[in-house]
Tab-separated table of C-alpha atoms in Angstrom:
chain	number	residue	atom	x	y	z
A	107	SER	CA	0.281	-0.186	-0.143
A	108	ARG	CA	2.102	2.708	-1.519
A	109	HIS	CA	0.395	6.710	-0.730
A	110	ALA	CA	1.125	10.076	-1.974
A	111	SER	CA	-0.870	12.290	-0.090
A	112	ASP	CA	-1.038	16.400	0.302
A	113	VAL	CA	-2.816	18.143	2.672
A	114	TRP	CA	-3.440	22.218	2.064
A	115	ALA	CA	-4.866	24.045	5.403
A	116	ILE	CA	-5.442	27.507	6.535
A	117	HIS	CA	-5.983	28.732	9.895
A	118	GLY	CA	-6.862	32.412	11.353
A	119	ASP	CA	-8.949	33.572	14.649
A	120	ALA	CA	-9.246	36.769	16.589
A	121	VAL	CA	-11.020	37.909	19.505
A	122	ARG	CA	-12.687	41.492	19.888
A	123	PRO	CA	-13.713	42.521	23.155
A	124	LEU	CA	-17.089	44.461	22.561
A	125	GLY	CA	-17.413	46.322	25.664
A	126	GLY	CA	-19.498	45.867	28.617
A	127	GLY	CA	-17.442	42.633	29.361
A	128	PHE	CA	-18.862	41.378	25.647
A	129	ARG	CA	-15.703	39.895	23.428
A	130	LEU	CA	-16.235	38.133	20.114
A	131	ALA	CA	-14.286	35.056	19.084
A	132	VAL	CA	-14.009	34.458	15.321
A	133	ARG	CA	-12.463	31.062	13.958
A	134	GLY	CA	-12.066	30.058	10.296
A	135	ASP	CA	-10.506	27.181	8.992
A	136	ALA	CA	-10.123	26.266	5.216
A	137	LEU	CA	-8.374	21.758	4.355
A	138	TRP	CA	-8.356	20.783	1.197
A	139	GLU	CA	-6.759	17.105	0.652
A	140	ARG	CA	-5.967	14.678	-1.876
A	141	ILE	CA	-4.501	11.392	-2.613
A	142	THR	CA	-3.091	9.430	-5.147
A	143	SER	CA	-2.973	5.537	-4.395
A	144	ALA	CA	-2.482	2.568	-6.304
A	145	SER	CA	-4.251	0.589	-4.286
A	146	LEU	CA	-6.938	3.170	-2.172
A	147	GLY	CA	-7.612	5.269	-5.510
A	148	ASP	CA	-6.935	9.024	-6.617
A	149	HIS	CA	-9.511	11.164	-4.062
A	150	GLY	CA	-9.746	14.699	-3.147
A	151	ARG	CA	-11.938	16.564	-1.296
A	152	GLY	CA	-12.453	20.236	0.877
A	153	GLN	CA	-13.492	21.331	4.492
A	154	ILE	CA	-13.973	24.641	5.319
A	155	SER	CA	-15.388	25.722	9.248
A	156	VAL	CA	-16.252	28.868	10.568
A	157	ALA	CA	-17.071	29.511	14.041
A	158	VAL	CA	-18.318	32.409	15.618
A	159	LEU	CA	-18.328	32.610	19.771
A	160	PRO	CA	-19.469	35.943	21.750
A	161	GLY	CA	-18.798	35.435	25.283
A	162	TRP	CA	-19.452	37.459	28.241
A	163	ARG	CA	-17.842	38.381	31.625
A	164	CYS	CA	-19.319	39.589	34.067
A	165	GLY	CA	-17.073	39.767	37.877
A	166	ALA	CA	-15.321	36.148	38.459
A	167	TRP	CA	-18.150	34.544	35.528
A	168	GLU	CA	-17.865	33.726	32.220
A	169	LEU	CA	-19.887	32.806	29.591
A	170	THR	CA	-19.653	31.882	26.006
A	171	VAL	CA	-21.971	30.653	23.920
A	172	GLY	CA	-21.604	29.977	19.838
A	173	GLY	CA	-20.971	27.225	17.425
A	174	ALA	CA	-19.407	27.011	14.352
A	175	VAL	CA	-20.643	25.956	10.676
A	176	GLU	CA	-18.903	23.004	8.992
A	177	GLY	CA	-19.060	22.808	4.704
A	178	PHE	CA	-17.937	20.459	2.894
A	179	SER	CA	-17.247	19.162	-0.797
A	180	ASP	CA	-18.500	15.907	-0.475
A	181	ASP	CA	-21.091	15.841	2.432
A	182	ARG	CA	-23.744	17.994	3.428
A	183	PRO	CA	-23.046	20.745	6.079
A	184	ALA	CA	-23.192	20.368	9.809
A	185	TRP	CA	-23.913	22.805	12.280
A	186	LEU	CA	-21.992	22.089	15.546
A	187	PRO	CA	-23.396	24.273	18.778
A	188	ALA	CA	-20.456	24.726	21.178
A	189	ALA	CA	-21.205	26.295	25.232
A	190	GLY	CA	-19.041	27.051	28.208
A	191	VAL	CA	-19.344	28.092	31.914
A	192	ALA	CA	-16.529	29.345	33.670
A	193	TRP	CA	-15.793	30.907	37.416
A	194	THR	CA	-12.605	32.209	38.829
A	195	PRO	CA	-12.950	32.103	42.288
A	196	VAL	CA	-9.306	33.159	43.192
A	197	GLU	CA	-6.983	34.414	40.942
A	198	GLY	CA	-4.847	31.388	39.666
A	199	HIS	CA	-7.913	29.093	39.571
A	200	ARG	CA	-10.784	28.103	37.356
A	201	VAL	CA	-13.731	25.966	37.615
A	202	PHE	CA	-14.996	24.948	34.071
A	203	ALA	CA	-18.157	23.459	32.486
A	204	SER	CA	-18.176	22.423	28.498
A	205	TYR	CA	-20.128	21.256	26.013
A	206	SER	CA	-19.243	20.864	21.739
A	207	GLU	CA	-20.139	18.906	19.159
A	208	SER	CA	-17.817	18.068	16.141
A	209	VAL	CA	-17.609	15.556	13.198
A	210	ARG	CA	-15.098	13.267	11.061
A	211	GLN	CA	-15.565	12.333	7.509
A	212	PRO	CA	-14.032	8.823	7.256
A	213	SER	CA	-10.710	8.121	5.895
A	214	TYR	CA	-10.068	7.346	2.272
A	215	THR	CA	-8.119	4.115	4.357
A	216	GLU	CA	-11.532	3.273	5.825
A	217	TYR	CA	-13.629	3.633	2.783
A	218	ASN	CA	-11.219	2.114	0.144
A	219	TYR	CA	-8.868	-0.413	1.545
A	220	ASN	CA	-8.882	-3.544	0.991
A	221	ASN	CA	-6.248	-6.737	1.408
A	222	PRO	CA	-6.521	-9.930	2.815
A	223	THR	CA	-7.313	-8.890	6.612
A	224	SER	CA	-9.199	-5.626	6.178
A	225	LEU	CA	-12.057	-4.466	3.910
A	226	GLY	CA	-12.859	-0.155	3.507
A	227	ASN	CA	-16.763	0.471	3.176
A	228	GLN	CA	-17.917	2.851	0.935
A	229	GLY	CA	-20.877	3.206	2.449
A	230	LEU	CA	-19.707	4.730	5.522
A	231	VAL	CA	-21.049	7.969	7.332
A	232	ARG	CA	-19.755	10.448	8.926
A	233	GLN	CA	-19.400	9.978	12.909
A	234	GLN	CA	-20.646	12.578	15.269
A	235	THR	CA	-19.553	13.375	18.917
A	236	ARG	CA	-20.461	15.309	21.570
A	237	THR	CA	-18.810	16.121	24.658
A	238	THR	CA	-19.253	18.175	27.644
A	239	GLU	CA	-16.571	18.598	30.276
A	240	LEU	CA	-16.617	19.683	33.830
A	241	GLY	CA	-12.578	20.780	35.560
A	242	TRP	CA	-10.461	22.812	37.436
A	243	ARG	CA	-7.769	24.243	36.157
A	244	GLY	CA	-5.249	25.767	38.559
A	245	SER	CA	-1.730	26.852	39.838
A	246	TRP	CA	-0.196	26.690	43.423
A	247	GLY	CA	3.832	27.947	43.812
A	248	HIS	CA	5.754	26.307	40.590
A	249	THR	CA	2.911	24.191	40.021
A	250	ALA	CA	0.160	24.215	37.587
A	251	GLY	CA	-2.109	21.728	37.002
A	252	GLY	CA	-6.063	20.701	36.772
A	253	VAL	CA	-8.653	17.477	36.758
A	254	THR	CA	-11.000	16.901	33.898
A	255	ALA	CA	-13.862	15.157	34.091
A	256	PHE	CA	-15.458	13.827	29.973
A	257	ALA	CA	-18.891	12.388	29.077
A	258	GLU	CA	-18.424	11.869	25.188
A	259	CYS	CA	-21.067	10.620	23.085
A	260	GLY	CA	-20.344	9.208	19.622
A	261	ARG	CA	-22.905	8.124	16.851
A	262	ASN	CA	-21.702	6.545	13.248
A	263	VAL	CA	-18.278	6.056	15.545
A	264	VAL	CA	-16.095	4.747	12.574
A	265	ASP	CA	-13.976	1.479	13.725
A	266	TRP	CA	-12.714	-1.431	12.442
A	267	ALA	CA	-14.796	-4.999	13.329
A	268	ARG	CA	-15.112	-8.849	12.630
A	269	LEU	CA	-18.440	-8.635	11.569
A	270	GLN	CA	-19.030	-12.897	12.238
A	271	ALA	CA	-16.797	-14.936	14.728
A	272	ALA	CA	-15.534	-16.808	11.506
A	273	ASP	CA	-14.694	-14.140	9.564
A	274	THR	CA	-11.069	-14.128	8.780
A	275	PHE	CA	-10.523	-10.417	7.883
A	276	TYR	CA	-11.558	-6.873	9.824
A	277	ARG	CA	-14.300	-4.317	7.830
A	278	ALA	CA	-14.732	-0.959	8.108
A	279	ILE	CA	-18.129	0.054	9.456
A	280	ASN	CA	-20.086	2.504	11.324
A	281	LEU	CA	-20.838	2.113	15.464
A	282	ASN	CA	-24.278	2.422	16.189
A	283	THR	CA	-22.929	4.739	19.372
A	284	VAL	CA	-19.871	4.633	21.268
A	285	ASP	CA	-20.093	6.303	24.883
A	286	SER	CA	-16.995	6.808	26.948
A	287	TYR	CA	-15.890	8.642	30.621
A	288	GLY	CA	-12.748	9.811	32.111
A	289	LEU	CA	-11.124	11.747	33.937
A	290	THR	CA	-7.768	13.526	32.945
A	291	ALA	CA	-5.581	14.723	35.523
A	292	ASP	CA	-1.693	16.694	34.789
A	293	ALA	CA	0.198	18.919	36.900
A	294	MET	CA	3.641	20.659	35.660
């Protein structure tokens, strides 16, 4: 399996204070990918995303509500809401909660791979994920760190599976739902 892959991307973002504790954050991304492959075929697709996240700060509280629109050259657009709230009870410590959604198109390998142990699937649909986080970040002395609990619900999650016990190969499939829960912690 020999492939040549080119990916072109551009990103820009800005945050503008609007007065009265209000601000506007805007982010834009554009991506074009092209693959040339004897086994996967020759393909190209583009994606563009614009996120608008207005926010408001009042004392120790900060609220952000907005989202992104993603457009694809070979799929329908997606509206991806996002929201977050943060509380800074004392300087250097922040408690936060957030919600966001994302989508991911299957890779060309997941679509087209074909060898004796794996088989791609042209019928795959894009993966959708909803993520909720609750956490704390802080610093004390020369140490900084945090703890974040998360819950993630994925629909149409792309994975490789053997569909029958007797199968000798893996097939790319969309799983109905995959729920993940966890806790992360770090200190530096």
